[in-house]
mmCIF file of C-alpha atoms in Angstrom:
data_model
loop_
_atom_site.group_PDB
_atom_site.id
_atom_site.type_symbol
_atom_site.label_atom_id
_atom_site.label_comp_id
_atom_site.label_asym_id
_atom_site.label_seq_id
_atom_site.Cartn_x
_atom_site.Cartn_y
_atom_site.Cartn_z
ATOM 1 C CA VAL A 1 3.075 -15.380 -14.750
ATOM 2 C CA GLN A 2 -0.674 -15.922 -14.865
ATOM 3 C CA LEU A 3 -3.027 -16.269 -11.915
ATOM 4 C CA VAL A 4 -6.562 -17.641 -12.017
ATOM 5 C CA GLU A 5 -8.923 -17.487 -9.040
ATOM 6 C CA LEU A 6 -11.546 -20.134 -8.375
ATOM 7 C CA GLY A 7 -14.059 -20.701 -5.624
ATOM 8 C CA GLY A 8 -16.046 -17.524 -5.333
ATOM 9 C CA GLY A 9 -19.802 -17.622 -4.965
ATOM 10 C CA SER A 10 -22.691 -16.884 -2.675
ATOM 11 C CA VAL A 11 -23.023 -17.973 0.917
ATOM 12 C CA GLN A 12 -25.108 -17.056 3.926
ATOM 13 C CA THR A 13 -23.814 -15.237 6.980
ATOM 14 C CA GLY A 14 -21.668 -17.527 9.092
ATOM 15 C CA GLY A 15 -20.826 -19.758 6.169
ATOM 16 C CA SER A 16 -17.462 -20.648 4.658
ATOM 17 C CA LEU A 17 -15.794 -20.473 1.274
ATOM 18 C CA ARG A 18 -12.347 -21.456 0.082
ATOM 19 C CA LEU A 19 -10.769 -19.462 -2.706
ATOM 20 C CA SER A 20 -8.012 -20.984 -4.816
ATOM 21 C CA CYS A 21 -5.539 -19.238 -7.050
ATOM 22 C CA ALA A 22 -3.722 -21.312 -9.661
ATOM 23 C CA ILE A 23 -0.341 -19.809 -10.514
ATOM 24 C CA SER A 24 1.190 -20.691 -13.874
ATOM 25 C CA GLU A 25 4.793 -20.699 -12.682
ATOM 26 C CA TYR A 26 6.984 -19.831 -9.761
ATOM 27 C CA THR A 27 9.900 -17.852 -11.160
ATOM 28 C CA SER A 28 11.707 -17.968 -7.844
ATOM 29 C CA SER A 29 11.555 -19.936 -4.624
ATOM 30 C CA SER A 30 11.334 -16.598 -2.797
ATOM 31 C CA PHE A 31 7.936 -14.983 -3.091
ATOM 32 C CA CYS A 32 5.263 -12.797 -1.591
ATOM 33 C CA MET A 33 1.631 -13.682 -2.251
ATOM 34 C CA GLY A 34 -1.578 -12.161 -1.132
ATOM 35 C CA TRP A 35 -5.317 -11.894 -1.339
ATOM 36 C CA PHE A 36 -7.034 -8.580 -1.884
ATOM 37 C CA ARG A 37 -10.601 -7.426 -2.118
ATOM 38 C CA GLN A 38 -12.360 -4.495 -3.648
ATOM 39 C CA PHE A 39 -15.701 -3.037 -2.663
ATOM 40 C CA PRO A 40 -17.693 -1.109 -5.292
ATOM 41 C CA GLY A 41 -16.320 2.398 -5.621
ATOM 42 C CA LYS A 42 -13.420 1.697 -3.271
ATOM 43 C CA GLU A 43 -9.702 1.084 -3.613
ATOM 44 C CA ARG A 44 -8.409 -2.459 -3.580
ATOM 45 C CA GLU A 45 -7.301 -3.491 -0.076
ATOM 46 C CA GLY A 46 -5.029 -6.228 1.163
ATOM 47 C CA VAL A 47 -6.680 -9.012 3.131
ATOM 48 C CA ALA A 48 -3.971 -11.596 3.784
ATOM 49 C CA ALA A 49 -0.316 -12.092 2.926
ATOM 50 C CA ILE A 50 2.083 -15.006 2.945
ATOM 51 C CA ASP A 51 5.742 -15.206 2.004
ATOM 52 C CA SER A 52 8.117 -18.022 1.189
ATOM 53 C CA ASP A 53 9.436 -18.058 4.763
ATOM 54 C CA GLY A 54 5.941 -18.838 5.995
ATOM 55 C CA ARG A 55 5.173 -15.448 7.489
ATOM 56 C CA ARG A 56 1.467 -14.668 7.411
ATOM 57 C CA ASN A 57 -0.290 -11.385 8.006
ATOM 58 C CA TYR A 58 -3.947 -10.441 8.006
ATOM 59 C CA ALA A 59 -6.037 -7.340 7.898
ATOM 60 C CA ASP A 60 -7.704 -6.688 11.266
ATOM 61 C CA SER A 61 -11.128 -7.096 9.680
ATOM 62 C CA VAL A 62 -10.477 -10.761 8.825
ATOM 63 C CA LYS A 63 -8.080 -11.847 11.558
ATOM 64 C CA GLY A 64 -9.263 -15.050 13.207
ATOM 65 C CA ARG A 65 -11.725 -15.793 10.388
ATOM 66 C CA PHE A 66 -9.577 -16.067 7.240
ATOM 67 C CA THR A 67 -6.543 -18.296 6.704
ATOM 68 C CA ILE A 68 -4.054 -17.924 3.881
ATOM 69 C CA SER A 69 -1.927 -20.836 2.697
ATOM 70 C CA GLN A 70 -0.044 -21.933 -0.361
ATOM 71 C CA ASP A 71 1.158 -25.190 -1.869
ATOM 72 C CA SER A 72 4.283 -24.836 -3.988
ATOM 73 C CA THR A 73 3.970 -28.342 -5.409
ATOM 74 C CA LYS A 74 0.510 -27.507 -6.740
ATOM 75 C CA LYS A 75 1.420 -23.883 -7.516
ATOM 76 C CA THR A 76 -1.733 -22.798 -5.737
ATOM 77 C CA LEU A 77 -2.577 -20.094 -3.244
ATOM 78 C CA TYR A 78 -5.603 -20.498 -0.972
ATOM 79 C CA LEU A 79 -7.828 -18.362 1.188
ATOM 80 C CA GLN A 80 -10.066 -20.184 3.632
ATOM 81 C CA MET A 81 -12.844 -17.847 4.698
ATOM 82 C CA ASP A 82 -14.925 -18.812 7.729
ATOM 83 C CA SER A 83 -17.603 -16.995 9.720
ATOM 84 C CA LEU A 84 -18.373 -14.860 6.701
ATOM 85 C CA LYS A 85 -20.246 -11.597 7.143
ATOM 86 C CA PRO A 86 -22.223 -9.476 4.676
ATOM 87 C CA GLU A 87 -19.436 -6.886 4.874
ATOM 88 C CA ASP A 88 -17.059 -9.447 3.346
ATOM 89 C CA THR A 89 -19.001 -9.155 0.093
ATOM 90 C CA ALA A 90 -16.503 -7.970 -2.521
ATOM 91 C CA MET A 91 -14.476 -8.940 -5.548
ATOM 92 C CA TYR A 92 -11.477 -10.953 -4.381
ATOM 93 C CA TYR A 93 -8.136 -10.999 -6.179
ATOM 94 C CA CYS A 94 -4.991 -13.037 -5.711
ATOM 95 C CA ALA A 95 -1.572 -11.631 -6.467
ATOM 96 C CA ALA A 96 2.035 -12.767 -6.412
ATOM 97 C CA GLU A 97 5.523 -11.433 -6.673
ATOM 98 C CA PHE A 98 8.764 -13.366 -7.024
ATOM 99 C CA LEU A 99 11.998 -11.961 -5.702
ATOM 100 C CA ALA A 100 15.638 -12.889 -5.094
ATOM 101 C CA ARG A 101 14.875 -12.790 -1.389
ATOM 102 C CA VAL A 102 12.000 -11.634 0.797
ATOM 103 C CA PRO A 103 13.015 -9.468 3.743
ATOM 104 C CA GLY A 104 10.949 -9.678 6.890
ATOM 105 C CA GLY A 105 8.065 -7.258 6.693
ATOM 106 C CA TYR A 106 8.255 -6.897 2.910
ATOM 107 C CA CYS A 107 5.137 -8.903 2.197
ATOM 108 C CA TYR A 108 3.169 -7.252 4.992
ATOM 109 C CA THR A 109 3.958 -3.866 3.457
ATOM 110 C CA ALA A 110 3.404 -4.898 -0.155
ATOM 111 C CA VAL A 111 0.046 -6.543 0.489
ATOM 112 C CA LEU A 112 -1.539 -4.933 3.509
ATOM 113 C CA MET A 113 -0.117 -1.439 3.313
ATOM 114 C CA ARG A 114 0.422 -0.658 -0.361
ATOM 115 C CA ALA A 115 -1.423 -3.249 -2.488
ATOM 116 C CA ASP A 116 1.713 -3.053 -4.621
ATOM 117 C CA ILE A 117 2.539 -6.420 -6.172
ATOM 118 C CA ASP A 118 3.495 -7.609 -9.641
ATOM 119 C CA TYR A 119 1.077 -10.255 -10.895
ATOM 120 C CA TRP A 120 -2.706 -10.287 -10.452
ATOM 121 C CA GLY A 121 -5.600 -12.600 -11.114
ATOM 122 C CA GLN A 122 -8.811 -11.452 -12.762
ATOM 123 C CA GLY A 123 -10.893 -11.615 -9.584
ATOM 124 C CA THR A 124 -13.745 -13.712 -8.246
ATOM 125 C CA GLN A 125 -16.930 -12.439 -6.640
ATOM 126 C CA VAL A 126 -17.835 -13.371 -3.079
ATOM 127 C CA THR A 127 -21.335 -12.505 -1.889
ATOM 128 C CA VAL A 128 -22.486 -13.035 1.694
ATOM 129 C CA SER A 129 -26.180 -12.667 2.351
ATOM 130 C CA SER A 130 -27.773 -11.983 5.722
#
């Protein structure tokens, strides 16, 4: 499974960006997908998660500003980022995992707590200037 992120770039404070993640194949109809970011010198952290049952979870730092969605017909994961702040500047990664079934809470844990997920994109830079 290959993932390719698109849509990073530079924007001013308060602006918006939409990241896309093209996924080569869905190996199961049950999945957990997420967006992560990494600041220089820091560990990768989960930003938003979505599973095949439609459950969404967000890190507190982005809640109310970022929206995760996915389109199975287009095999694409999205992250709509609004009201961007300079502290959102980071490398952003998409990731996905396909399972036989996705228990409630699994994706929240895998993305937001452990950053432990099978397939990763190469990352795209987001820079927010003040």
